[in-house]
Amino acid sequence: MKKYLRFMTAAVLTFALVGMFALAGCSSNTAEESSSAESANTEEPATAPADAIELQLFAANSLSEAMDAVQALYTESHPEVTFADTQYEASGTLNEMLAAGSYADVLITASKGTMDTAVEEGYVDEGTRFDMFTNDLVIVAGENSDISEVTLDDVASGQYTVAVGDDNVPAGNYAKQALSTVGCWVDEEGTTGKDSDGKGGTFDGTPLAGLVTEGSSVGNVCSYANSGDVDLAFVYTSDVYRFGGVKIVGTVPSDSHKSIVYPAAVCANSENAEAAAAFLDWCTTDEEALKIWQEWGFELA
């Protein structure tokens, strides 16, 4: 009997010790697992996500359709970059918006003159400025118009009503420069063609007196021809692709006006200057982007 009790006591002690070691092992494993989990939670990911960037663009009206397509393409390969509601306005109006304190990362105008103003007023970083695109000035009529072909001299005959952009619209400036060479627009300084800035003059006293409608954008100018409000309108080649409803009936001689160039620059107060410059570079080097510009009538400068 005593032997039996000693055996039972030894057995109980053995089981107790085994249990203690097992609990200690579990506790140690749990602590190690917890420590490992905490360590894993505090470790940085192998590749940290790039900071999101939103770019605000100010661009000439005529770029709207092409630029929207290019921006969509850019975000596919650069998901960290998005675009705010891009402002498409006449180039002069864009400068007025910047003068009033509006924020932008990029400015693209439709004339060197408006970019010159942006540089002089400190709206853009001059060191980032470059000529981005070129365009052509054409004469259009509504798609259903009986007019099939006209020249600048035909316009000067006074047989047609005409639409051009106002002083804030570069296409209008170029049109007035061209019309001055055939005596249909008078520069207040007496200059003509390339020597004129196409602003501040008059149609009074010319064959087009009372026959001209001025629009606040090339879109408006196109619509006047499309609707039949005027017989002819002066717009860019790209506008024909962009708006439709009109047909080209003549091309304005390139030597009758200043070269049509679209300069671009990063804005002086941009908070995303590096990203803005990278986007502009991509716009002029990426093969798919270049196809889009060409489809809408733009050529690299």
Short mmCIF file of N, CA, C and O in Angstrom, two decimals, residues 2 75 107:
data_model
loop_
_atom_site.label_atom_id
_atom_site.label_comp_id
_atom_site.label_asym_id
_atom_site.label_seq_id
_atom_site.Cartn_x
_atom_site.Cartn_y
_atom_site.Cartn_z
N LYS A 2 1.91 1.26 0.83
CA LYS A 2 2.80 2.43 0.88
C LYS A 2 3.48 2.62 -0.47
O LYS A 2 3.68 3.74 -0.93
N THR A 75 -2.45 59.47 -66.90
CA THR A 75 -2.80 58.90 -65.61
C THR A 75 -2.80 57.37 -65.63
O THR A 75 -2.65 56.74 -64.58
N LEU A 107 1.02 76.55 -67.78
CA LEU A 107 0.34 77.47 -68.69
C LEU A 107 0.77 77.13 -70.11
O LEU A 107 1.96 77.04 -70.41
#
